[in-house]
Coordinates of C-alpha atoms in Angstrom, one line a residue:
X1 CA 20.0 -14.3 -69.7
X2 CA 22.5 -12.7 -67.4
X3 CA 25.7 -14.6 -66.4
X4 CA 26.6 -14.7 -62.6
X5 CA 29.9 -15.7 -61.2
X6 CA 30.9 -15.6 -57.4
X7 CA 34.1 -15.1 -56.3
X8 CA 35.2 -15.1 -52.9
X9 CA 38.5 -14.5 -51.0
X10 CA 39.5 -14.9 -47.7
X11 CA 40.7 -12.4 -45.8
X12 CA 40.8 -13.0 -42.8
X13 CA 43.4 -14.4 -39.7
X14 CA 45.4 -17.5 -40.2
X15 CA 43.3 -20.0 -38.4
X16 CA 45.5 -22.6 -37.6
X17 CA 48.8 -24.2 -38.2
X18 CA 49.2 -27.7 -38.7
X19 CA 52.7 -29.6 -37.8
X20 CA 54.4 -32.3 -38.8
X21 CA 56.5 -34.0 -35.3
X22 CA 59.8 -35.7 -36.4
X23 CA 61.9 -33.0 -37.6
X24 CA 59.7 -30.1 -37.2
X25 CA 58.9 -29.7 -33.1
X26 CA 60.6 -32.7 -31.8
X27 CA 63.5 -34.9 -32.8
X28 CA 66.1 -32.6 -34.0
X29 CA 67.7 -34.2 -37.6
X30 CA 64.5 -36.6 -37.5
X31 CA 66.4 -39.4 -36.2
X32 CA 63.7 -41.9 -34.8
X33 CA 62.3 -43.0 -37.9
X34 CA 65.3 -43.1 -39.9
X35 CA 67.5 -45.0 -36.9
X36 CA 65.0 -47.3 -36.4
X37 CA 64.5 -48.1 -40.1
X38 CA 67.9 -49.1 -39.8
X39 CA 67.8 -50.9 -37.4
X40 CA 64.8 -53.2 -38.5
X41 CA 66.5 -53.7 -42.0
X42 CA 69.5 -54.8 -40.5
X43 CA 67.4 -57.7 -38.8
X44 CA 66.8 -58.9 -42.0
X45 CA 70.7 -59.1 -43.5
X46 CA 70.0 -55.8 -45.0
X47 CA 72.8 -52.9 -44.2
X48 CA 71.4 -49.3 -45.3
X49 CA 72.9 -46.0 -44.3
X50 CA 71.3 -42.8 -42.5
X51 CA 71.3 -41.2 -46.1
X52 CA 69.3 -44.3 -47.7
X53 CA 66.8 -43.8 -45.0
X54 CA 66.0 -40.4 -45.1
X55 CA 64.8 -40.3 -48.9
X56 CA 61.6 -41.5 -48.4
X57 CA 61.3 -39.5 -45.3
X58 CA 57.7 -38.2 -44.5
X59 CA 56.0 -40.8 -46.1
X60 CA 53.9 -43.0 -44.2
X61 CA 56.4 -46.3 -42.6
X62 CA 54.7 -48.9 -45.0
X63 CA 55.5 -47.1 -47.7
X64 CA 58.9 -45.8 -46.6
X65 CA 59.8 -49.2 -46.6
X66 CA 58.3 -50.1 -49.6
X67 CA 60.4 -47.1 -51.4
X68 CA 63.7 -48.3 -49.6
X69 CA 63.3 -51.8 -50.7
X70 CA 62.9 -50.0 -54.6
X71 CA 65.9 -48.4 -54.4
X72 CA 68.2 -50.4 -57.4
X73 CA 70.9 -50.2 -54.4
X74 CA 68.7 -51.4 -51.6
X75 CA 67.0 -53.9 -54.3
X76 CA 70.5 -55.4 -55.0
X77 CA 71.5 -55.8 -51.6
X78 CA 68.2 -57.8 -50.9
X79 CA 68.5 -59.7 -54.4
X80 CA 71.7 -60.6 -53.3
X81 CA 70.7 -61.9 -49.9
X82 CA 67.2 -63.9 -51.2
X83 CA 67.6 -64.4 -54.9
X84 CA 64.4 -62.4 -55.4
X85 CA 63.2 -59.0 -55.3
X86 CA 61.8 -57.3 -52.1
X87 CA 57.9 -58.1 -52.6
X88 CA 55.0 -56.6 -50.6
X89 CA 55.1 -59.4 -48.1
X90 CA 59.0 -58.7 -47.5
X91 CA 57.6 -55.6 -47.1
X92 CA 54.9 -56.2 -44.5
X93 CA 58.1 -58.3 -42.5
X94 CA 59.9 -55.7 -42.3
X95 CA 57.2 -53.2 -41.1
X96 CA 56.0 -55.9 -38.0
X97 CA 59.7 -56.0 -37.1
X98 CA 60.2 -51.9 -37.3
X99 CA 56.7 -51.5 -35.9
X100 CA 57.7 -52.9 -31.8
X101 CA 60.9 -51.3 -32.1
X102 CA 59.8 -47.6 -33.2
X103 CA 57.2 -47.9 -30.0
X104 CA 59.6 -48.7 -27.8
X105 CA 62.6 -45.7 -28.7
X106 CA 60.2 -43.2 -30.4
X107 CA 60.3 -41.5 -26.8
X108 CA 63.9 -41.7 -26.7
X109 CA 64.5 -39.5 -29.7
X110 CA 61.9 -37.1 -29.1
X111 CA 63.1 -33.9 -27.4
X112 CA 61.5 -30.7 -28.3
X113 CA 63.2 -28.8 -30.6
X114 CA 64.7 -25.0 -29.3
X115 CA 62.2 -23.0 -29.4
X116 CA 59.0 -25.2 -30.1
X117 CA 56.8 -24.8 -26.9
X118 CA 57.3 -20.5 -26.8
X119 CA 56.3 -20.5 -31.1
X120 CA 53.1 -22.8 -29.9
X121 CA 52.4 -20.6 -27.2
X122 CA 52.8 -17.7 -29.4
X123 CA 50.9 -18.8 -31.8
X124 CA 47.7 -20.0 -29.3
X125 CA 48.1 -16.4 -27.9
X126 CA 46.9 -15.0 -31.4
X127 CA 44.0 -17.2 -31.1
X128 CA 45.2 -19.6 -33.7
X129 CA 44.6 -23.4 -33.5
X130 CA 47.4 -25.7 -33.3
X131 CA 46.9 -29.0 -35.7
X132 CA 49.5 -32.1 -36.4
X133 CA 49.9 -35.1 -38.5
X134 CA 52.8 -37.7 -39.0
X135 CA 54.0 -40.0 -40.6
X136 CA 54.1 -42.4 -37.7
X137 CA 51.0 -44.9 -37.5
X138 CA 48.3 -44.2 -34.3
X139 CA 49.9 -47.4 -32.4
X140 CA 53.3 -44.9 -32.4
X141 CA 51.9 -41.9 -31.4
X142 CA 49.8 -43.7 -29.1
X143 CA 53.2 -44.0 -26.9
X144 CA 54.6 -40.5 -28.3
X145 CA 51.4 -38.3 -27.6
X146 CA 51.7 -38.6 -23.7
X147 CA 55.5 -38.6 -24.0
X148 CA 55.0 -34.7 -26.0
X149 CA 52.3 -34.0 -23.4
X150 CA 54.9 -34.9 -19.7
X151 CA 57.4 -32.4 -22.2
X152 CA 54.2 -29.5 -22.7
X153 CA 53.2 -30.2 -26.3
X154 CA 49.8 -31.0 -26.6
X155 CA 48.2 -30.3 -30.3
X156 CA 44.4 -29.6 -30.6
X157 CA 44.4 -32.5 -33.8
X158 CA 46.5 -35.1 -33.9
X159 CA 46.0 -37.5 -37.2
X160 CA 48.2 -40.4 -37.4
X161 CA 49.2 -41.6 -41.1
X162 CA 46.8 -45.1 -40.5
X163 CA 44.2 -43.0 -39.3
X164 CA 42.4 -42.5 -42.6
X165 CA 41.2 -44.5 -45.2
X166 CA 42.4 -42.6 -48.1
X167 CA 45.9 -42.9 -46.9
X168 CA 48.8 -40.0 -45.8
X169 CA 51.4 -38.4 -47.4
X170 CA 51.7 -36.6 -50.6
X171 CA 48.3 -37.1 -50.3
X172 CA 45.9 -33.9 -48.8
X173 CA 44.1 -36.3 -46.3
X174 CA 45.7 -35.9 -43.0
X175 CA 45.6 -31.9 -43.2
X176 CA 41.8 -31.8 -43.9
X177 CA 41.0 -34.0 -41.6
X178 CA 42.8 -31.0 -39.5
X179 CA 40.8 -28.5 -41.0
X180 CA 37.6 -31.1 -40.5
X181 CA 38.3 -31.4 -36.4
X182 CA 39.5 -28.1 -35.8
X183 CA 36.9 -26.2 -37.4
X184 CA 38.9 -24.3 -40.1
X185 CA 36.3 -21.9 -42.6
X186 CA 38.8 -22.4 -45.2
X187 CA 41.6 -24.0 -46.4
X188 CA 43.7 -20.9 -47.4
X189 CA 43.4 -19.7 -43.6
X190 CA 45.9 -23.4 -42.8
X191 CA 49.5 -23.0 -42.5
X192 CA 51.5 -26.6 -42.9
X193 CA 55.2 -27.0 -41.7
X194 CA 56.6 -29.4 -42.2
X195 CA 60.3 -31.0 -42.4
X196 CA 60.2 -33.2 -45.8
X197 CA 59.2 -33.3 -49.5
X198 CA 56.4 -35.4 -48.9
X199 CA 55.0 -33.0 -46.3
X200 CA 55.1 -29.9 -48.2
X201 CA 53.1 -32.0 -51.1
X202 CA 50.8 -32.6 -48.5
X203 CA 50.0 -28.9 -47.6
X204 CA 50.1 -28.2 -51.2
X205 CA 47.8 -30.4 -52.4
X206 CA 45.2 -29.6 -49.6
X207 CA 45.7 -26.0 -51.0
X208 CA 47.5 -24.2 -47.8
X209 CA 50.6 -22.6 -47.0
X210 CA 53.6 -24.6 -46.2
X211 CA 56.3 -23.8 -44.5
X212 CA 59.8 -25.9 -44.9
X213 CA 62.2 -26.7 -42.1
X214 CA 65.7 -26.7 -43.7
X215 CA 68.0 -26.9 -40.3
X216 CA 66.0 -29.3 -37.7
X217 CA 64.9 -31.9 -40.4
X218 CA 65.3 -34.7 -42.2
X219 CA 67.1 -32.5 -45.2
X220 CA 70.4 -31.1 -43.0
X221 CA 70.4 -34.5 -40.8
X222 CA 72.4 -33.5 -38.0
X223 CA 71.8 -33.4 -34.4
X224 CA 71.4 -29.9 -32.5
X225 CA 75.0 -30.1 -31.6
X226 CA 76.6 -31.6 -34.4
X227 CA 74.8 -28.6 -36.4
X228 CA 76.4 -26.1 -33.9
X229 CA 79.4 -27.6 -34.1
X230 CA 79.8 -27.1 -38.0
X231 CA 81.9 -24.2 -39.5
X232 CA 79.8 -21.4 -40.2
X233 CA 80.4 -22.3 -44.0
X234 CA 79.7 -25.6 -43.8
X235 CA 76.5 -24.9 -42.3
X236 CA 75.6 -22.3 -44.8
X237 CA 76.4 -25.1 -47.6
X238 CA 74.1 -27.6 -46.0
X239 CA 71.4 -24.8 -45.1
X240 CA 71.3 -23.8 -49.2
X241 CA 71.1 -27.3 -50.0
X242 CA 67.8 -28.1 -47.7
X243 CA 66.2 -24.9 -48.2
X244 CA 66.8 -25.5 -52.5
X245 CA 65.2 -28.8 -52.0
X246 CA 62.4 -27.6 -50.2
X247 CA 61.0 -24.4 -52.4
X248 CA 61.6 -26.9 -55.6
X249 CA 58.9 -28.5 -53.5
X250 CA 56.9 -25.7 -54.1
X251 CA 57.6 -24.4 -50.0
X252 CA 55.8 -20.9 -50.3
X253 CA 58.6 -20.3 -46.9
X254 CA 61.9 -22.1 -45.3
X255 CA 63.1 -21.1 -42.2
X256 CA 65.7 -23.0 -40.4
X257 CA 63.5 -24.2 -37.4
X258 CA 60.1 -23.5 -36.0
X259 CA 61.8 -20.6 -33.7
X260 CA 62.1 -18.8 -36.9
X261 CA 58.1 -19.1 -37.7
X262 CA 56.3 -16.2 -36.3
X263 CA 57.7 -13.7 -38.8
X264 CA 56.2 -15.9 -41.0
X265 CA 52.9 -16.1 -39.9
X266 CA 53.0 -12.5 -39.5
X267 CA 54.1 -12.1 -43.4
X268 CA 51.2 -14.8 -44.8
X269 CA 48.7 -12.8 -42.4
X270 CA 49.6 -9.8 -44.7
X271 CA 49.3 -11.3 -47.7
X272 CA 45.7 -13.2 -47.2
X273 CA 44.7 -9.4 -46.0
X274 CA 45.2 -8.1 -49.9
X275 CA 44.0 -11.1 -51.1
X276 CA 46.5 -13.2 -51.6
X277 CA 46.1 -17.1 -52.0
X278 CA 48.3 -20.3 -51.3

C-alpha cells in the first residue's frame, strides 16, 4: 500500500493587509484608548499614569481593564480606596463609564498618521485588499469609521473586538474573519501590522506576517511632534527599545511607521515566491 502526502505552498501575491487603527494609521502614540482609560479610572478615585495604561494595550477594553485592575500597583490603589479587590463587576463599572467617553473623543485623537492614505493607495494599486480590526468595540468604531472615511480611510473589513463570539486579541479571530470577508485563498498570503504585543500575537496565531510599528505606537508613546522633537539619540534609544519588544513578539518586520511598509511588502512578496512561509 503506497503512502501519499500533499504538500502545498503558496506562491503567489500578498493578498491583503490587515491593520490595526490606534497606533498604526491613525492616532500617533495611540493616545485615545490610553487617555481615556485614564480618565474613566480617575472617575472612580483611581489615579493611573500614561505608562500603566499602555501595558495592556491592544487588548480588547474589557479586558484592558480587567489587566489594569491586576496590576499589584493598580490593585493596591483600589484596595486602598474599597477595602477589596477590583472584581469583575468593578470591572464592568468602569467599562460603562470609559465606554460614553471613548465615543465621544475617539474622533478627537484620530488623525491619520504621515504617510497612511499614499501606503493604502499604494498598496490597493498592487491589487491588494485592505483589511482592519481593533481593539475598540463596534459602538466605537461605529462613531470612528465615518470620522476615518470624511479623512479618506475607508478599509474593505473592518472587525471590531465585540464583533465575534470567540473574542479578540491574542486570539486569531478578528484576522480570519478578515481573510473570511475579504476572500483571502490563504492565510500565508495576509500581512498584519500592527502597533502592540497583543496584535502581533494576533497575526501570529492566525499564521500570517506581522508587521510591528515601533515609532507611531503604543511602544515609543510620544506624539508626532514630541517624537520630532527628541535628540536624535534619544530617539534611537526609544526606537531600539519598541522595535526589541516587538520581534521578542515574534514580529517577522518593524518599521517605524506604516510610511516605511511598502519595502516590506515588496520583501515578504519575495520570500512567499521561493517558498517561504510565515
Amino acid at each position: 500500500m503506497m503512502n501519499y502526502r500533499y504538500s502545498r505552498h503558496y506562491t503567489g501575491p500578498v493578498q491583503a493587509v490587515i491593520f490595526d487603527w490606534a497606533g498604526t494609521v491613525f492616532d500617533f502614540g495611540s493616545f485615545a484608548p490610553t487617555q481615556v482609560l485614564i480618565d474613566a479610572l480617575a472617575g472612580f478615585g483611581i489615579e493611573i499614569s500614561m505608562a500603566e495604561a499602555r501595558i495592556p494595550m491592544g487588548l480588547a477594553k474589557w479586558d484592558h481593564i480587567r489587566a489594569l485592575g491586576d496590576m499589584p500597583q493598580v490593585a493596591a490603589r483600589w484596595h486602598a480606596r474599597y477595602g477589596r479587590p477590583m472584581s469583575d463587576r468593578d470591572v464592568d463599572a468602569v467599562y460603562e463609564a470609559f465606554m460614553p467617553l471613548q465615543v465621544s473623543k475617539v474622533g478627537d485623537y484620530s488623525q491619520l498618521i504621515s504617510g497612511a492614505l499614499v501606503t493604502v493607495a499604494a498598496l490597493r494599486g498592487k491589487g491588494i485588499k485592505i483589511g482592519s480590526c481593533t481593539g475598540y468595540p463596534g459602538v466605537v468604531m461605529q462613531a470612528l469609521t465615518p470620522i476615518a472615511a470624511e479623512r479618506g480611510y475607508a478599509p474593505d473589513c473592518i472587525v471590531a473586538t465585540d464583533d465575534l463570539k470567540a473574542g479578540g486579541r491574542p486570539g486569531p479571530w478578528m484576522v480570519l474573519e478578515n481573510v473570511i470577508q475579504l476572500g483571502v485563498s490563504d492565510v500565508a498570503a495576509c500581512v498584519k501590522v500592527d502597533d502592540t504585543v497583543p496584535g502581533i500575537d494576533e497575526g501570529l496565531a492566525a499564521g500570517m506576517w506581522t508587521v510591528g510599528l515601533s515609532v507611531s505606537g503604543n511602544e515609543v508613546g510620544l506624539s508626532a511632534e514630541e517624537w520630532v522633537a527628541l535628540p536624535t539619540a534619544e530617539q534611537a534609544r526609544k526606537r531600539t527599545a519598541a522595535e526589541k519588544k516587538l520581534y521578542l513578539a515574534g514580529a517577522h518586520y518593524v518599521v517605524d511607521t506604516i510610511a516605511d511598509l511598502l519595502p516590506v511588502i515588496s520583501d515578504i512578496e519575495a520570500r512567499i515566491a521561493r517558498g517561504e512561509r510565515p
